[in-house]
């Protein structure tokens, strides 16, 4: 496999975490334009722990996930009381606040005779854990997909459990869910924390793949894409967002001959798709049809 | 650890430094570039460099297909061609193999005259 293929596949894997994070909230009935903030929290936290304090990557990833979960839980406390467009706007505003915080964030520590760490708008260079530990790009690719497989198995298990039914109920009709004794606010806060942890895990892996991060990496474009992944791929199963990422990056890579115009072509394709399949390609009906066909 | 080994480890631990110069080829958004690599004040030779680039605000949407740089005539100098999608700020990524394994990210503003370092 050449460097290009490894790079594209790694990107698909990394952004799948973000897509799954947006998907979790969509299943619970909330449209978040702000998952890039928690992706950024994970990237900065993981980068600081490995590059400045010498933590091993697995431990740093766990700590970053906990921080991502906490951050989205705290954002969710006031914002999840809002509905629909108001919640979407609140998440966008919160994400922009995080991005500005990253721009103001300076944490410079001397490492090997050089200053390292987040330096506001100058970014955060030298997140070299994978280079220092001799991890080849193809091995990192395997690590990303192994983690993604674990997350997917977990999500499929949750979807088939009572908890999954509760979450879909909360997402489809919160009033009805509340009337049968489900604490809707508590359920949504739990989903928000899980979504924050997932996005943060993606962020940690992204930072270590890239070795450099900066606040602009976590702006609104990433949030829009993460939501688009879930909406294009479909809300019927956790595999939907993965299909969305695959199509997004696949179409973008496959339309290189359009040069700078490919984003316009891509935007048009997304619009057409959402007109004909508003809940994505793998929506609930399609998943049911597939299950009946193959069971 | 004796002093010589300590100093050597310090030199080896130093991050490679890169300086990039790009000139437009005359074709839209295509540049011929030369990067000069040094480490510990000395030219970094025999590096295997894979060059990519993306736009900082859209890292996965606007990116450049990676290509290999070829060694130049001067020590520490390498040449490559960048085929960008548009003018503006690009994060040029140099993945280093060979004597040093690292990745450097250089921010340059590309315009009709060439490239100017931003960070």
XYZ file of C-alpha atoms in Angstrom:
414
model
C 0.000 0.000 0.000
C 1.457 3.411 -0.935
C 1.654 6.513 1.275
C -1.318 8.094 -0.465
C -3.649 5.139 0.150
C -2.500 4.847 3.772
C -3.059 8.586 4.284
C -6.564 8.550 2.777
C -7.593 5.414 4.706
C -6.221 6.839 7.958
C -8.181 10.059 7.387
C -11.349 8.045 6.750
C -10.761 6.165 10.014
C -9.997 9.304 12.028
C -13.005 11.253 10.835
C -15.225 8.221 11.448
C -14.862 8.854 15.192
C -16.169 12.372 14.678
C -18.975 11.105 12.438
C -20.020 8.529 15.044
C -19.984 11.237 17.680
C -22.409 13.395 15.614
C -24.472 10.268 14.844
C -24.955 9.452 18.546
C -26.499 12.860 19.138
C -28.629 12.619 15.974
C -30.040 9.287 17.173
C -30.942 11.022 20.447
C -32.739 13.671 18.384
C -30.152 16.450 18.561
C -28.278 18.038 15.686
C -24.877 19.278 16.833
C -22.719 21.590 14.756
C -20.111 21.574 17.500
C -18.477 18.122 17.667
C -15.236 19.581 16.295
C -14.773 21.332 19.672
C -14.456 18.013 21.521
C -12.302 16.608 18.735
C -10.057 19.616 19.462
C -10.193 19.075 23.239
C -9.013 15.503 22.692
C -6.293 16.572 20.265
C -4.860 19.219 22.611
C -5.204 17.121 25.773
C -3.652 14.010 24.217
C -0.881 16.025 22.570
C 0.012 17.814 25.814
C 0.125 14.587 27.801
C 2.371 12.673 25.387
C 4.551 15.488 24.003
C 5.066 17.533 27.171
C 4.721 15.024 29.986
C 5.812 11.782 28.338
C 2.581 9.850 28.954
C 2.073 6.742 26.838
C -0.494 7.256 24.082
C -3.104 4.781 25.429
C -3.167 6.490 28.826
C -3.248 9.947 27.238
C -6.131 8.822 25.004
C -8.132 7.638 28.022
C -7.526 10.923 29.863
C -8.450 12.931 26.745
C -11.661 10.903 26.348
C -12.585 11.642 29.962
C -11.940 15.348 29.381
C -13.928 15.307 26.128
C -16.836 13.612 27.900
C -16.699 16.140 30.737
C -16.502 19.087 28.323
C -19.516 17.951 26.297
C -21.437 17.078 29.475
C -20.864 20.613 30.791
C -21.852 22.151 27.441
C -24.891 19.853 27.369
C -26.159 20.904 30.818
C -27.506 24.260 29.595
C -27.802 23.581 25.838
C -29.746 20.297 25.933
C -32.672 22.198 27.424
C -33.007 23.834 23.994
C -34.730 22.187 21.046
C -34.058 21.798 17.329
C -32.456 24.766 15.620
C -31.781 26.500 18.968
C -29.712 23.561 20.174
C -27.850 23.441 16.839
C -27.041 27.162 17.110
C -25.946 26.780 20.740
C -23.533 23.960 19.849
C -22.100 26.049 17.021
C -21.576 28.969 19.415
C -19.985 26.687 22.031
C -17.628 25.216 19.420
C -16.545 28.686 18.340
C -15.888 29.540 22.001
C -13.646 26.476 22.245
C -11.815 27.446 19.050
C -11.174 30.931 20.426
C -9.995 29.389 23.703
C -7.520 27.267 21.702
C -6.297 30.512 20.083
C -5.702 32.016 23.525
C -4.210 28.849 24.980
C -0.440 28.951 25.629
C 1.221 26.128 27.562
C 4.911 26.093 26.699
C 7.269 23.665 28.416
C 10.973 23.044 27.748
C 11.589 19.623 26.190
C 15.040 18.532 24.953
C 16.267 22.131 25.044
C 13.351 23.442 22.969
C 10.086 25.074 23.965
C 7.150 22.879 23.056
C 3.404 22.939 23.587
C 0.327 24.866 22.474
C 1.213 28.396 21.367
C -2.118 30.034 20.585
C -2.671 30.771 16.898
C 0.851 29.480 16.154
C -0.453 26.000 16.892
C 1.061 23.033 18.681
C 4.014 21.347 16.996
C 6.017 18.284 17.867
C 3.378 15.711 18.861
C 5.818 12.978 17.937
C 4.833 9.986 20.056
C 4.358 7.691 17.052
C 7.699 8.705 15.541
C 9.524 8.360 18.862
C 8.088 4.862 19.270
C 8.886 3.730 15.728
C 5.266 3.214 14.725
C 4.994 2.953 10.946
C 2.054 4.645 9.150
C 0.556 1.270 8.234
C 0.673 0.144 11.879
C -1.001 3.377 12.952
C -3.677 2.723 10.325
C -4.280 -0.726 11.854
C -4.475 0.816 15.344
C -7.060 3.386 14.176
C -9.244 0.725 12.547
C -8.898 -1.669 15.492
C -10.193 1.049 17.836
C -12.930 1.907 15.373
C -13.988 -1.764 15.242
C -14.197 -1.896 19.043
C -16.333 1.262 19.114
C -18.576 -0.073 16.344
C -19.115 -3.389 18.107
C -20.004 -1.481 21.262
C -22.467 0.737 19.403
C -24.104 -2.206 17.604
C -24.468 -3.958 20.971
C -26.029 -0.822 22.511
C -28.373 -0.423 19.530
C -29.696 -3.945 20.017
C -30.119 -3.521 23.773
C -32.908 -1.868 25.770
C -30.689 1.210 26.097
C -30.608 1.537 22.310
C -34.409 1.378 22.148
C -34.604 4.038 24.882
C -32.240 6.341 22.959
C -34.161 5.952 19.691
C -37.389 6.585 21.607
C -35.928 9.743 23.126
C -34.778 10.868 19.681
C -37.996 10.135 17.796
C -40.533 11.373 20.367
C -39.175 12.806 23.634
C -42.663 13.587 25.019
C -43.794 9.998 24.502
C -40.536 8.724 26.016
C -41.037 10.954 29.075
C -44.625 9.739 29.425
C -43.405 6.140 29.860
C -41.007 7.156 32.616
C -37.762 7.817 30.717
C -35.703 10.707 32.064
C -35.108 12.392 28.701
C -32.666 15.029 29.982
C -30.542 12.423 31.777
C -30.505 10.163 28.700
C -29.446 13.029 26.444
C -26.709 14.108 28.853
C -25.380 10.559 28.873
C -25.359 10.485 25.073
C -23.640 13.895 24.997
C -20.865 12.661 27.309
C -20.365 9.523 25.184
C -20.307 11.639 22.017
C -17.713 13.956 23.602
C -15.514 11.004 24.542
C -15.737 9.560 21.015
C -14.899 12.874 19.369
C -11.983 13.337 21.788
C -10.616 9.880 20.943
C -10.684 10.835 17.267
C -8.910 14.081 18.163
C -6.103 12.334 20.044
C -5.488 10.001 17.113
C -5.654 12.897 14.629
C -3.118 14.977 16.591
C -0.637 12.096 16.754
C -1.102 11.268 13.074
C -0.607 14.890 12.051
C 2.082 15.811 14.675
C 0.819 19.402 14.439
C -2.528 20.941 15.356
C -3.831 24.494 15.389
C -7.142 26.135 16.323
C -8.209 26.483 12.675
C -8.257 22.684 12.339
C -11.302 22.680 14.605
C -13.487 25.282 12.955
C -17.043 25.145 11.620
C -16.077 23.326 8.393
C -15.146 20.235 10.376
C -18.416 20.437 12.323
C -20.475 20.683 9.146
C -18.638 17.738 7.616
C -19.095 15.597 10.741
C -22.833 16.205 10.644
C -22.914 15.580 6.891
C -21.149 12.205 7.373
C -23.960 10.983 9.611
C -26.745 12.490 7.492
C -25.375 11.156 4.188
C -24.510 7.710 5.522
C -27.777 7.272 7.337
C -29.243 7.200 10.821
C -30.466 3.603 10.787
C -27.244 2.020 12.024
C -23.803 2.945 13.360
C -22.372 1.815 10.011
C -24.194 4.748 8.367
C -21.753 7.478 9.463
C -18.845 5.302 8.312
C -20.435 5.028 4.887
C -20.840 8.814 5.012
C -17.133 9.385 5.685
C -16.197 6.884 3.010
C -18.412 8.654 0.471
C -17.300 12.126 1.562
C -13.571 11.519 1.389
C -13.981 9.039 -1.495
C -15.945 11.505 -3.623
C -13.561 14.349 -2.744
C -10.537 12.222 -3.673
C -12.266 10.841 -6.776
C -13.137 14.269 -8.132
C -9.628 15.713 -8.057
C -9.879 16.347 -11.794
C -12.368 19.136 -10.915
C -9.501 20.850 -9.006
C -10.816 23.723 -6.815
C -14.368 23.237 -8.103
C -14.732 19.799 -6.547
C -16.182 21.237 -3.306
C -19.002 22.781 -5.380
C -19.612 19.441 -7.102
C -19.509 17.680 -3.749
C -21.923 20.174 -2.140
C -24.364 19.652 -5.020
C -24.203 15.868 -4.641
C -24.904 16.111 -0.904
C -27.889 18.413 -1.509
C -29.385 16.050 -4.117
C -28.850 13.035 -1.863
C -30.555 14.666 1.125
C -33.562 15.665 -1.010
C -34.158 12.040 -1.971
C -33.012 10.377 1.260
C -33.465 12.819 4.167
C -32.340 10.262 6.786
C -29.370 9.138 4.692
C -28.540 6.065 2.622
C -28.656 3.559 5.475
C -31.841 4.884 7.072
C -34.110 2.836 9.351
C -36.147 1.436 6.423
C -33.064 0.377 4.505
C -31.577 -1.301 7.618
C -34.859 -3.164 8.195
C -34.927 -4.252 4.544
C -31.320 -5.503 4.758
C -32.025 -7.392 8.001
C -35.109 -9.088 6.528
C -33.266 -9.939 3.348
C -30.312 -11.538 5.089
C -31.927 -13.029 8.199
C 26.508 9.152 30.245
C 29.732 11.032 29.370
C 29.720 14.629 28.112
C 30.332 13.717 24.452
C 27.444 11.216 24.417
C 25.217 13.739 26.167
C 26.033 16.461 23.612
C 25.543 13.988 20.756
C 22.144 12.964 22.130
C 21.184 16.646 22.374
C 22.152 17.224 18.736
C 20.288 14.100 17.616
C 17.228 15.105 19.625
C 17.052 18.458 17.824
C 14.112 18.894 15.545
C 15.056 19.213 11.876
C 14.663 22.732 10.514
C 13.242 23.372 7.061
C 13.280 26.323 4.735
C 11.035 26.295 1.691
C 11.298 28.308 -1.520
C 8.685 27.994 -4.239
C 8.377 29.604 -7.654
C 5.291 29.505 -9.877
C 5.678 27.354 -12.988
C 3.292 29.509 -15.029
C 0.555 26.869 -14.870
C -2.312 27.659 -12.483
C -1.444 26.838 -8.851
C 1.579 24.687 -9.737
C 4.885 25.515 -8.031
C 8.412 24.190 -8.237
C 9.754 24.065 -4.703
C 13.090 23.543 -2.995
C 13.296 22.658 0.661
C 16.533 22.920 2.620
C 16.764 20.668 5.655
C 19.180 21.062 8.541
C 19.605 19.529 11.960
C 21.899 20.797 14.672
C 23.124 23.465 12.234
C 24.248 20.884 9.653
C 22.566 19.974 6.352
C 20.366 16.905 6.656
C 21.337 14.550 3.848
C 19.943 11.258 2.537
C 16.465 12.074 3.879
C 13.509 10.415 2.186
C 10.813 13.044 1.988
C 7.147 12.587 1.194
C 5.481 15.935 0.593
C 1.798 16.656 1.101
C -0.202 19.804 1.772
C -3.592 20.818 3.034
C -5.502 23.935 3.943
C -5.513 24.429 7.737
C -9.248 25.112 8.019
C -10.197 22.178 5.790
C -7.549 19.520 6.453
C -9.434 16.674 4.813
C -11.282 18.563 2.085
C -8.509 20.504 0.390
C -5.408 18.363 0.307
C -2.641 17.525 -2.126
C -1.775 14.035 -3.250
C 1.593 13.211 -1.559
C 4.678 12.960 -3.739
C 8.355 12.141 -3.163
C 11.001 14.871 -3.133
C 14.265 14.265 -5.015
C 17.689 15.279 -3.674
C 19.190 18.477 -5.069
C 22.809 19.261 -5.916
C 23.575 21.037 -2.617
C 23.725 19.176 0.735
C 20.381 19.166 2.557
C 18.509 20.412 -0.510
C 15.515 18.599 -2.031
C 13.201 19.458 -4.929
C 9.541 18.733 -5.518
C 6.537 20.055 -7.400
C 3.374 21.228 -5.626
C 0.087 21.108 -7.516
C -2.311 23.114 -5.336
C -6.034 23.648 -5.819
C -6.093 27.362 -5.130
C -4.050 30.288 -3.846
C -3.950 31.030 -0.124
C -2.393 29.576 2.990
C -1.342 25.943 2.808
C 0.220 23.722 5.455
C 3.009 21.898 3.609
C 3.768 18.583 5.314
C 7.145 16.931 4.993
C 7.217 13.352 6.228
C 10.860 12.449 6.767
C 12.329 8.985 6.513
C 15.912 7.750 6.293
C 18.313 9.080 8.957
C 15.513 10.974 10.721
C 11.891 9.947 11.175
C 9.718 12.965 11.729
C 7.016 15.109 10.210
C 7.376 18.851 9.710
C 4.473 21.176 8.983
C 5.323 24.474 7.277
C 2.771 27.227 6.753
C 3.170 29.218 3.569
C 0.992 31.716 1.747
C 0.956 30.898 -1.951
C 0.297 33.673 -4.452
C 1.152 34.499 -8.044
C 4.720 35.480 -7.036
C 5.610 32.392 -5.022
C 5.345 31.384 -1.371
C 5.839 33.411 1.829
C 6.258 31.844 5.257
C 3.353 32.514 7.638
C 4.418 30.652 10.810
